[in-house]
mmCIF file of C-alpha atoms and ligand atoms in Angstrom:
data_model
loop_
_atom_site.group_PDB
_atom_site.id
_atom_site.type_symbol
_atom_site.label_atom_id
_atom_site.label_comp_id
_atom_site.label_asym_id
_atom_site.label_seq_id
_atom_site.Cartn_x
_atom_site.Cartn_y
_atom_site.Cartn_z
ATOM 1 C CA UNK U 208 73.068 107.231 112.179
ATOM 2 C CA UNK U 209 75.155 110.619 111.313
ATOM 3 C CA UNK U 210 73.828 113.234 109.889
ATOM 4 C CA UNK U 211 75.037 114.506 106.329
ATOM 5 C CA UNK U 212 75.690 117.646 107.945
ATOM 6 C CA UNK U 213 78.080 116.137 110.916
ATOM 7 C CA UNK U 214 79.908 113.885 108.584
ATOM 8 C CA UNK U 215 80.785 117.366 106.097
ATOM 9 C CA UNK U 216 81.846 118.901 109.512
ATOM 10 C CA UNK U 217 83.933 115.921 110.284
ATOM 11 C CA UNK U 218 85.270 115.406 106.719
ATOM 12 C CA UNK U 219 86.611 119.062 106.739
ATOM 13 C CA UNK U 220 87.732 118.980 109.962
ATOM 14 C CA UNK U 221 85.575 121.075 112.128
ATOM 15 C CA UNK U 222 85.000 120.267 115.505
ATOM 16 C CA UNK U 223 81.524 119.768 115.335
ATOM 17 C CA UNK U 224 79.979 121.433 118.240
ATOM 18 C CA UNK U 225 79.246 124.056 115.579
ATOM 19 C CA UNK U 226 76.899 121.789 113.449
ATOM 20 C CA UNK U 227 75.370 120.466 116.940
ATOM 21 C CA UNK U 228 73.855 124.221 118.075
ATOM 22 C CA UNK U 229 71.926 123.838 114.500
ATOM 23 C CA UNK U 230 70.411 120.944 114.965
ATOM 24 C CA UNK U 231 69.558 119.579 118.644
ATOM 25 C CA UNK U 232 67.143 116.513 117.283
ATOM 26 C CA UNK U 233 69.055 114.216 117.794
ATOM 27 C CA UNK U 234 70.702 114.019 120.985
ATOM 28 C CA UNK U 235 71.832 110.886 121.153
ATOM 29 C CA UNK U 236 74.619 111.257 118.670
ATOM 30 C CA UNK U 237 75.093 114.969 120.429
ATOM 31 C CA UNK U 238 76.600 113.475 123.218
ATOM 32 C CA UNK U 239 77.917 111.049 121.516
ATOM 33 C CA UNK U 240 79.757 113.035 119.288
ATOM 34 C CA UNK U 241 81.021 115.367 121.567
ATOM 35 C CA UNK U 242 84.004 114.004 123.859
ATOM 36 C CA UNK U 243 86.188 116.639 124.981
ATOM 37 C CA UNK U 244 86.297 115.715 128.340
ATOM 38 C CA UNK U 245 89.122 117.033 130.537
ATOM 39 C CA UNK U 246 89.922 113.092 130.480
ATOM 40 C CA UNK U 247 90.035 112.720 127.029
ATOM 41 C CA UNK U 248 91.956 116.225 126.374
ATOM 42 C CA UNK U 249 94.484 115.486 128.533
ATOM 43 C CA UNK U 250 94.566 111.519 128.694
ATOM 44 C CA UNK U 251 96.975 109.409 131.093
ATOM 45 C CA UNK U 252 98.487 111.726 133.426
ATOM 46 C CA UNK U 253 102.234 111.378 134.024
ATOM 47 C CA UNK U 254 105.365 112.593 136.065
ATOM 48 C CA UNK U 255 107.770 114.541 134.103
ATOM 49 C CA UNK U 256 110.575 115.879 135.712
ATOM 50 C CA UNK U 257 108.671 117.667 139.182
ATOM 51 C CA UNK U 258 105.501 118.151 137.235
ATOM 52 C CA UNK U 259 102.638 116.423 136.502
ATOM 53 C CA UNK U 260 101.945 116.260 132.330
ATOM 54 C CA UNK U 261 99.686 115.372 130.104
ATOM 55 C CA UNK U 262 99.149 113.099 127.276
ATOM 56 C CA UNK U 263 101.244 116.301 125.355
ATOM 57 C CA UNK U 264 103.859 116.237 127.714
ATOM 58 C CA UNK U 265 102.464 119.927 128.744
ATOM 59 C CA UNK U 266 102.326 120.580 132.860
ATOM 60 C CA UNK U 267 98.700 120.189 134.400
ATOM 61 C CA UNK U 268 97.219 121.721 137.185
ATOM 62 C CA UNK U 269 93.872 120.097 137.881
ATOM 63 C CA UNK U 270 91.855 121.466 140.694
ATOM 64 C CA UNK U 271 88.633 119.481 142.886
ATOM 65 C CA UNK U 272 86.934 118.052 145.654
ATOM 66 C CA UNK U 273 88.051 115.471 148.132
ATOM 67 C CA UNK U 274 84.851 113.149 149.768
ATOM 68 C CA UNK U 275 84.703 112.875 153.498
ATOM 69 C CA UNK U 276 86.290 109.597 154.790
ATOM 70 C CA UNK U 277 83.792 106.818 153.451
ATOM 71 C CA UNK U 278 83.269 105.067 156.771
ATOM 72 C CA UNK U 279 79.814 103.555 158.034
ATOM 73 C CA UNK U 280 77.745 106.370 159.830
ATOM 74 C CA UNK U 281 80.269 109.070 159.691
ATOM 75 C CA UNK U 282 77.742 110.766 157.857
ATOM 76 C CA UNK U 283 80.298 111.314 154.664
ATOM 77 C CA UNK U 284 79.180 108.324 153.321
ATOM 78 C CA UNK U 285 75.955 110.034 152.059
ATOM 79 C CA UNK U 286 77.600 111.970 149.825
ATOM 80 C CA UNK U 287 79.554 108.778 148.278
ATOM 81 C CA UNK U 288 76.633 109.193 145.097
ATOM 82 C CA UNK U 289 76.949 109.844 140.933
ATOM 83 C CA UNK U 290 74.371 112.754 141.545
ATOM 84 C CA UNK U 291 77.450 114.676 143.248
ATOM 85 C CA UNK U 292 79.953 114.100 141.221
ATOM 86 C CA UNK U 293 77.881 114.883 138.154
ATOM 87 C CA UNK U 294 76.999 118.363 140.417
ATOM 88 C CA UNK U 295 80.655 119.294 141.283
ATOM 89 C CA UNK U 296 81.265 118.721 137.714
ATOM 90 C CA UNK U 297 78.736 120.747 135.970
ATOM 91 C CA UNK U 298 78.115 123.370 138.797
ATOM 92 C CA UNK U 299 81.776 123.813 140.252
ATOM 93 C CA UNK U 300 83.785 122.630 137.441
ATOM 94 C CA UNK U 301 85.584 120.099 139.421
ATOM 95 C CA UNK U 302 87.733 117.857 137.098
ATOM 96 C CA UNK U 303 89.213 115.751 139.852
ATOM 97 C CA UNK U 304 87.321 113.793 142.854
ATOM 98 C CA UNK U 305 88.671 111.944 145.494
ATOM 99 C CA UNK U 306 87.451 108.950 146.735
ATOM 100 C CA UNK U 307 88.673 108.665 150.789
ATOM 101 C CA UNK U 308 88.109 105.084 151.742
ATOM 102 C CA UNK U 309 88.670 104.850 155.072
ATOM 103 C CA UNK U 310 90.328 101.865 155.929
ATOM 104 C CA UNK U 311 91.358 101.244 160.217
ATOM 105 C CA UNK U 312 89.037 103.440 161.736
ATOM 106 C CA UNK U 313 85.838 102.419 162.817
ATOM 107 C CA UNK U 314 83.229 101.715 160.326
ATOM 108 C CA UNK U 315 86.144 101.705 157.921
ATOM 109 C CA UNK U 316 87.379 98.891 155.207
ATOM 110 C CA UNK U 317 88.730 96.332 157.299
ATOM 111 C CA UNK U 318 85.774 96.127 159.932
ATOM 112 C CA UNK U 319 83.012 96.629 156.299
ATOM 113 C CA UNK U 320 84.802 96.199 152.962
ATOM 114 C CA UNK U 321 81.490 95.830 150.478
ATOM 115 C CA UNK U 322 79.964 99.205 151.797
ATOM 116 C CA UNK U 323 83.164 100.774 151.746
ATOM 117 C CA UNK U 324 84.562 99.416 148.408
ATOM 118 C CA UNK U 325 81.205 100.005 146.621
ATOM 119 C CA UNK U 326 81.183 103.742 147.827
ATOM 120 C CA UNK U 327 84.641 104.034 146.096
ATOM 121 C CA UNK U 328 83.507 102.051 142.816
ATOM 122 C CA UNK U 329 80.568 104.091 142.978
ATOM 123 C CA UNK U 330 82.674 107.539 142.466
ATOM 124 C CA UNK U 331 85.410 106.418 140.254
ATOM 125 C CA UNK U 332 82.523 104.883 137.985
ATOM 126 C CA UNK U 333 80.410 108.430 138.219
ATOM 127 C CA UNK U 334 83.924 110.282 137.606
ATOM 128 C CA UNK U 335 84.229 107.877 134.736
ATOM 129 C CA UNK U 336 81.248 108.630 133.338
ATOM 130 C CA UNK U 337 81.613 112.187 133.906
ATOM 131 C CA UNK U 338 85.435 112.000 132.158
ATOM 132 C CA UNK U 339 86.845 113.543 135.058
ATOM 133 C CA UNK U 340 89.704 112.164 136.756
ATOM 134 C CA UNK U 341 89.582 110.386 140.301
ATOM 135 C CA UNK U 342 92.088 109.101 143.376
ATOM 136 C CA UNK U 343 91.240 106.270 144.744
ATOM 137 C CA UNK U 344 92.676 106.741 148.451
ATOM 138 C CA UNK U 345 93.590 104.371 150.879
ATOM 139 C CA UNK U 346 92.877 106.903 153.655
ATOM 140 C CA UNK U 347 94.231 105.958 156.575
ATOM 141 C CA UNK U 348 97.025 106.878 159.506
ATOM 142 C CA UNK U 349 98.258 103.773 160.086
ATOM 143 C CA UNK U 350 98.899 102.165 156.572
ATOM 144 C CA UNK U 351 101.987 100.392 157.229
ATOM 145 C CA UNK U 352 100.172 98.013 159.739
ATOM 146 C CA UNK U 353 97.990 96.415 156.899
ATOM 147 C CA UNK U 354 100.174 96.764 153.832
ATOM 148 C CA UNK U 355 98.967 93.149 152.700
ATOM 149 C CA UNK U 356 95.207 94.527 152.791
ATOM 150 C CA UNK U 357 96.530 97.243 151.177
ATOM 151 C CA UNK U 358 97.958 95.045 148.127
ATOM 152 C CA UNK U 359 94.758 92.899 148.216
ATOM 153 C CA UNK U 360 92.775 95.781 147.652
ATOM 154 C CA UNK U 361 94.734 97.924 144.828
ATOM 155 C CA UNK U 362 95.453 94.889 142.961
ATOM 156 C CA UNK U 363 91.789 94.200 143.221
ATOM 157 C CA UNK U 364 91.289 98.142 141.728
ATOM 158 C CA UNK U 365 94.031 97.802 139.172
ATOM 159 C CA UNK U 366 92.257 94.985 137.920
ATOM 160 C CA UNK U 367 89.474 96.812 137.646
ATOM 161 C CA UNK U 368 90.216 99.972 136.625
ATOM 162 C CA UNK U 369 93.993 100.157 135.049
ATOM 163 C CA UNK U 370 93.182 100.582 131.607
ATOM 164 C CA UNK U 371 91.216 103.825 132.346
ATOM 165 C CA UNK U 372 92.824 107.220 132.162
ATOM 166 C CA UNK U 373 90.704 108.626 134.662
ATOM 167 C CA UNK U 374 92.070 106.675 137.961
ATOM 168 C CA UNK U 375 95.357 107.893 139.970
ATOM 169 C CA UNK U 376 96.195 105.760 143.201
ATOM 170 C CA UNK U 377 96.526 107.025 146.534
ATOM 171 C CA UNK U 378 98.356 104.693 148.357
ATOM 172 C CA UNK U 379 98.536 106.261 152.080
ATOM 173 C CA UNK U 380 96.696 108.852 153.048
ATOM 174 C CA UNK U 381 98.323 110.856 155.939
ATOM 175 C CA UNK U 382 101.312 108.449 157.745
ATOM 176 C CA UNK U 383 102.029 109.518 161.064
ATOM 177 C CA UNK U 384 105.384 110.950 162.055
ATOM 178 C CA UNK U 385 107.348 107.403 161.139
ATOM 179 C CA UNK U 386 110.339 106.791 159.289
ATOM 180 C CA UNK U 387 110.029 107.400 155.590
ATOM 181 C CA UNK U 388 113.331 105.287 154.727
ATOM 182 C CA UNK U 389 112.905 102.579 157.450
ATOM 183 C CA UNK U 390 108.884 102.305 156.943
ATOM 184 C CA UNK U 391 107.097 104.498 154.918
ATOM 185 C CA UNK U 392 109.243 103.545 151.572
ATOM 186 C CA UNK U 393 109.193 99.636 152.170
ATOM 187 C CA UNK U 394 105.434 100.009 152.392
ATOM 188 C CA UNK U 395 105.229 101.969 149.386
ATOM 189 C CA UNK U 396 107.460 99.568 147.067
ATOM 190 C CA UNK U 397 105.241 96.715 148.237
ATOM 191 C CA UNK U 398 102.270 98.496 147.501
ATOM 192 C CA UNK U 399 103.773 99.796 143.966
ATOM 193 C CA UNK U 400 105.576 96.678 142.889
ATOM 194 C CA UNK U 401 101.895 95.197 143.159
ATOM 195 C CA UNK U 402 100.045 98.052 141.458
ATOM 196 C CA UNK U 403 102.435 98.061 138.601
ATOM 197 C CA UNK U 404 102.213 94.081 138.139
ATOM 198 C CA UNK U 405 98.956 94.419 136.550
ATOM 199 C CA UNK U 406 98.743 98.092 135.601
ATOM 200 C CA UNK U 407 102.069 99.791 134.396
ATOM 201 C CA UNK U 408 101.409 103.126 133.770
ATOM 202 C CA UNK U 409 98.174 105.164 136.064
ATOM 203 C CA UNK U 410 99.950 107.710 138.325
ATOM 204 C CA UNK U 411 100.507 106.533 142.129
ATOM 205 C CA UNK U 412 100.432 108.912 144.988
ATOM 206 C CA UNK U 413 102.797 108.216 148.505
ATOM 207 C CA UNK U 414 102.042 109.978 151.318
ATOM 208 C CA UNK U 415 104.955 111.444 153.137
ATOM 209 C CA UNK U 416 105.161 111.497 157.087
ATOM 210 C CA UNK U 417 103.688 113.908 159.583
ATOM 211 C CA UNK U 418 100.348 113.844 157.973
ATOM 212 C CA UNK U 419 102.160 114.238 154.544
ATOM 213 C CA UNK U 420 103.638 117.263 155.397
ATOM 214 C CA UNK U 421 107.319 115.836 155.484
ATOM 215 C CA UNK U 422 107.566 116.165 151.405
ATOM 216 C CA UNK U 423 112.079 117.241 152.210
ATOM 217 C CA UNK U 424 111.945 113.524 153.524
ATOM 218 C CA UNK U 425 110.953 112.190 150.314
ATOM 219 C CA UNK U 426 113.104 114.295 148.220
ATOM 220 C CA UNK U 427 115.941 112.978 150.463
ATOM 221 C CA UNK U 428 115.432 109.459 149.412
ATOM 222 C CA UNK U 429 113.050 109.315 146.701
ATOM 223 C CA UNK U 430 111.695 105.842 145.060
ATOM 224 C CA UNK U 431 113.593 105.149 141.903
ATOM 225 C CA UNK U 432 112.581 101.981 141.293
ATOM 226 C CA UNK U 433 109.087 102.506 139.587
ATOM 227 C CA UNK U 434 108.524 105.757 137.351
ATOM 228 C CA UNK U 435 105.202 107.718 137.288
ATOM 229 C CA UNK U 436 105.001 108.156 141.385
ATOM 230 C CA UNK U 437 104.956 111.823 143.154
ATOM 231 C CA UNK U 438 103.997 112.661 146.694
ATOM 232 C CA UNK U 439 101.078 114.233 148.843
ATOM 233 C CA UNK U 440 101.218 117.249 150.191
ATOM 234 C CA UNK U 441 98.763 118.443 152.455
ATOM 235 C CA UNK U 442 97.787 121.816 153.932
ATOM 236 C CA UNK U 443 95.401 123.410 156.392
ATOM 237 C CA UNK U 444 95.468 127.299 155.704
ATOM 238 C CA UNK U 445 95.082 128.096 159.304
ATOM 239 C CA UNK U 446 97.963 125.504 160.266
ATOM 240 C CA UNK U 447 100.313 125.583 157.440
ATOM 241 C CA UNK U 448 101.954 128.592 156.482
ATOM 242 C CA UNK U 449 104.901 130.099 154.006
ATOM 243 C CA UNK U 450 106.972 127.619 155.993
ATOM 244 C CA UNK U 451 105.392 124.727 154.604
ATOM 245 C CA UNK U 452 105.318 126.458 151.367
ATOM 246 C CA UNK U 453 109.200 127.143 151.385
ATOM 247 C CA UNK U 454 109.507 123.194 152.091
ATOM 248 C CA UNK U 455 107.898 122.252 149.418
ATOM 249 C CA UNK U 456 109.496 123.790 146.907
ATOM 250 C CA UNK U 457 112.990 122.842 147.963
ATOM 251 C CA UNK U 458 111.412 119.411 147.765
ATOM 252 C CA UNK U 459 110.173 120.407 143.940
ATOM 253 C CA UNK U 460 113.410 122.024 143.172
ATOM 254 C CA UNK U 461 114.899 118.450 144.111
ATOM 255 C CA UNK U 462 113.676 117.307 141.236
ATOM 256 C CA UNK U 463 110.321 115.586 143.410
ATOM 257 C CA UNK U 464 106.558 115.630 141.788
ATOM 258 C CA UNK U 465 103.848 116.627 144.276
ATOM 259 C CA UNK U 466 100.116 116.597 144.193
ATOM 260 C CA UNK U 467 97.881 118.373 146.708
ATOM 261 C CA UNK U 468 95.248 115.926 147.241
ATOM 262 C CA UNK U 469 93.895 117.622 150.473
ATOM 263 C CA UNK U 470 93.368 120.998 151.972
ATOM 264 C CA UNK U 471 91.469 122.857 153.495
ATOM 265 C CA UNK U 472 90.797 126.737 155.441
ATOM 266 C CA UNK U 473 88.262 128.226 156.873
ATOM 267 C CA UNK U 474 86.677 130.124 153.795
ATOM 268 C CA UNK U 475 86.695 133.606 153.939
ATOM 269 C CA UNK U 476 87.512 135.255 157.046
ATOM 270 C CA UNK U 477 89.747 137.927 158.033
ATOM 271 C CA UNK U 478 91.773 135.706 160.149
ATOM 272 C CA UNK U 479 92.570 132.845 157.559
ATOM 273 C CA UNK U 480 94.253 135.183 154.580
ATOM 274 C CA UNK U 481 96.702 131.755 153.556
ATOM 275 C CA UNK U 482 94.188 130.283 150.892
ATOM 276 C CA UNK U 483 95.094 133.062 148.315
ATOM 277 C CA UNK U 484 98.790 132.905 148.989
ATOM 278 C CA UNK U 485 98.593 128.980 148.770
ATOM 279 C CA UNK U 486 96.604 128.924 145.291
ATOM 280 C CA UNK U 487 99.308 131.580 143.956
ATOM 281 C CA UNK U 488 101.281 128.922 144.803
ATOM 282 C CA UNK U 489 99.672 126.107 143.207
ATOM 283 C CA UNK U 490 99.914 128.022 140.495
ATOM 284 C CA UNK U 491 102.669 128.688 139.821
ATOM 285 C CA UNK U 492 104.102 125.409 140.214
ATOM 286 C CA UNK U 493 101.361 123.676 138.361
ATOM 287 C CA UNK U 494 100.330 121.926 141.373
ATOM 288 C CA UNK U 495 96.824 119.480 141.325
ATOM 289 C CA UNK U 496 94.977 120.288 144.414
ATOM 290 C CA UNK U 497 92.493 118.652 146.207
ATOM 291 C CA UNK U 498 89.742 120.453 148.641
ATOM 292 C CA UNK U 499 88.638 118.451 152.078
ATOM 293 C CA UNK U 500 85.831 118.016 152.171
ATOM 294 C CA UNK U 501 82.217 117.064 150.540
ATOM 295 C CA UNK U 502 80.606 117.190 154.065
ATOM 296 C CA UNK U 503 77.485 118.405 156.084
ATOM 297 C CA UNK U 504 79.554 117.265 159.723
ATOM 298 C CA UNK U 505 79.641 120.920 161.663
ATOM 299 C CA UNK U 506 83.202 121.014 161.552
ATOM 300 C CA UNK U 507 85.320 123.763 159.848
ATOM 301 C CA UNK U 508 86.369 122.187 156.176
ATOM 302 C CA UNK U 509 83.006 120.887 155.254
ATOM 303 C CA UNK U 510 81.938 122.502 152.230
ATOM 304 C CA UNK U 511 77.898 122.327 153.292
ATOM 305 C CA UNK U 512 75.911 122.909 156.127
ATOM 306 C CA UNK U 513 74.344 120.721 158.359
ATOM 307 C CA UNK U 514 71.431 118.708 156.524
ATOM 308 C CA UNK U 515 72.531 119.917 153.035
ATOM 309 C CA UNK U 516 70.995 117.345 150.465
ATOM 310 C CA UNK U 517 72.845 114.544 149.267
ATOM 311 C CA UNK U 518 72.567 114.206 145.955
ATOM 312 C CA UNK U 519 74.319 117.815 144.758
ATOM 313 C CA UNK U 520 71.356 120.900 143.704
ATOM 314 C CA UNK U 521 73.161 122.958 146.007
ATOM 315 C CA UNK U 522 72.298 126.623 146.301
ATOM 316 C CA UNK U 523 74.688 129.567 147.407
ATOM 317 C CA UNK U 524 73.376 129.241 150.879
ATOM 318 C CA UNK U 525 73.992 125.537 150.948
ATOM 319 C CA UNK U 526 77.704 126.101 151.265
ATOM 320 C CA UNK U 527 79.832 127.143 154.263
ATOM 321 C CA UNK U 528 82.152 129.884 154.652
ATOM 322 C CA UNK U 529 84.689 127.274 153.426
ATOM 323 C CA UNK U 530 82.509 125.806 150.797
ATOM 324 C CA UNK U 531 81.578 128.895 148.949
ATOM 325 C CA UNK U 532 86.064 129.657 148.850
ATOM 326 C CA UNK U 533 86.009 126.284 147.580
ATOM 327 C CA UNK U 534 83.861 126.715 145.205
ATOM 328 C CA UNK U 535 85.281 130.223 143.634
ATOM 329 C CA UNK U 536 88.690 128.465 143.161
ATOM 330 C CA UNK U 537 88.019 125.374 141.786
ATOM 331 C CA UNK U 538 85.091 126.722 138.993
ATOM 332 C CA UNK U 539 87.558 129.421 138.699
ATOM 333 C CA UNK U 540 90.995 127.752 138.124
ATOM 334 C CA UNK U 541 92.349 128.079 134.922
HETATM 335 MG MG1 MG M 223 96.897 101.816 133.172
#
């Protein structure tokens, strides 16, 4: 059923949020109606050059949360739930979530693969709902020792999931200080080549070595073989300074896409002043990022304290030091 009203609005062109404030009877076709999603705005993201683009071919910078690693009884897991990713949508204005299935380490995919799959189905369905977009991460340090598990399972996701706009692939978390050339590329190809059998176009994500901090290494010898890939980069504000910084845009410069899909800092403190110079940063390179992590663990990047509910409702004094920086730059990036 439409409304005379909606179908004038529509007829004329008007977006027709305006017709909606008049007349909230029908809800239904409200929400219906009104898809202007940052999925459906910006569609199928793509690398262009060293940036990221949308469906427009105009540079995006999204900006989010990263889960915890999804192992059994980390205590991460918890959070692995639509309620949250509705929250850190509506509340923080997250428009990208990150799904961190961990794979070798105890409790992890290869040791439980339905509770850890179905935590990652579970988010990239919520984030699906929500039209935001989502990484599916194979989040692990060690990678290149399973890379057939590792084709099982994105083939498995591709199948899935390939036709939405919403889902970017994270194919290696954080490798370990190994060859890129000799081991981290061969791994990668495999893993692409599979990906792009049955999906040809989502955006895939290769971790670079030393915890993907090595992003020069990958600008060396980039892969040419399959289009719409770019590269992790990863910082820790109290860790990675204008060094890191310099790096990666020589690596940019090279003509190299990167996308942020984890960091982290201490929140506001006097002695942890990089987050600021980092998001300038971002910024101005039109860089996605990524914060780690959607946690209650007492350790320094979770953005809640301990025994913080699990299904999202959080309050001001829910949030850590790091949570409540978290929060101001994500529902504030432009
Ligand atoms: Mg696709």
């Amino acid at each position: 059923m439409i409304h005379k009203k909606m179908l004038i609005c529509l007829l004329v062109g008007i977006f027709p949020i305006s017709c909606y404030k008049k007349d909230t009877s029908d809800l239904t076709i409200k929400e219906s109606f009104i898809d202007s999603t940052i999925v459906s705005n910006n569609g199928l993201l793509r690398v262009f050059g060293n940036k990221i683009v949308n469906k427009n071919n105009v540079p995006i910078s999204l900006a989010g949360n990263s889960f915890f690693w999804s192992n059994d009884n980390w205590g991460g897991e918890r959070y692995y739930n639509s309620e949250v990713v509705e929250w850190l949508k509506n509340d923080w204005n997250t428009t990208i979530v990150r799904a961190a299935m961990g794979v070798d380490a105890q409790g992890g995919y290869l040791s439980n693969k339905s509770s850890n799959k179905n935590r990652v189905k579970t988010i990239v369905q919520s984030a699906i709902d929500q039209g935001i977009y989502v990484i599916i991460d194979w989040h692990s340090h060690h990678a290149e020792d399973f890379t057939e598990e590792a084709i099982i399972f994105f083939e498995e996701m591709a199948n899935l999931y390939g036709e939405y706009e919403n889902i970017i692939y994270e194919i290696y978390n954080e490798p370990l200080d190994i060859s890129w050339t000799e081991t981290l590329k061969p791994y990668a190809l495999s893993v692409i080549s599979s990906i792009r059998a049955i999906d040809p176009d989502n955006l895939i994500i290769v971790g670079t070595p030393e915890w993907s901090q090595r992003v020069d290494l990958a600008a060396e010898d980039p892969i040419t073989e399959y289009t719409n890939v770019a590269y992790t980069l990863h910082f820790y504000t109290v860790y990675h300074h204008e060094w890191l910084r310099d790096r990666a845009s020589e690596a940019l410069n090279s003509g190299i896409a990167l996308f942020v899909t984890e960091w982290g800092s201490l929140g506001y403190t006097t002695i942890d002043t990089e987050a600021d110079k980092w998001m300038n940063w971002c910024f101005q390179n039109k860089i996605t990022h990524l914060n780690w992590a959607v946690n209650d663990k007492e350790e320094e990047w979770s953005i809640l304290k301990p025994g913080t509910s699990q299904l999202g409702g959080w309050s001001q004094s829910d949030l850590t030091n790091a949570g409540k920086l978290a929060k101001n730059i994500i529902l504030n990036w432009p």
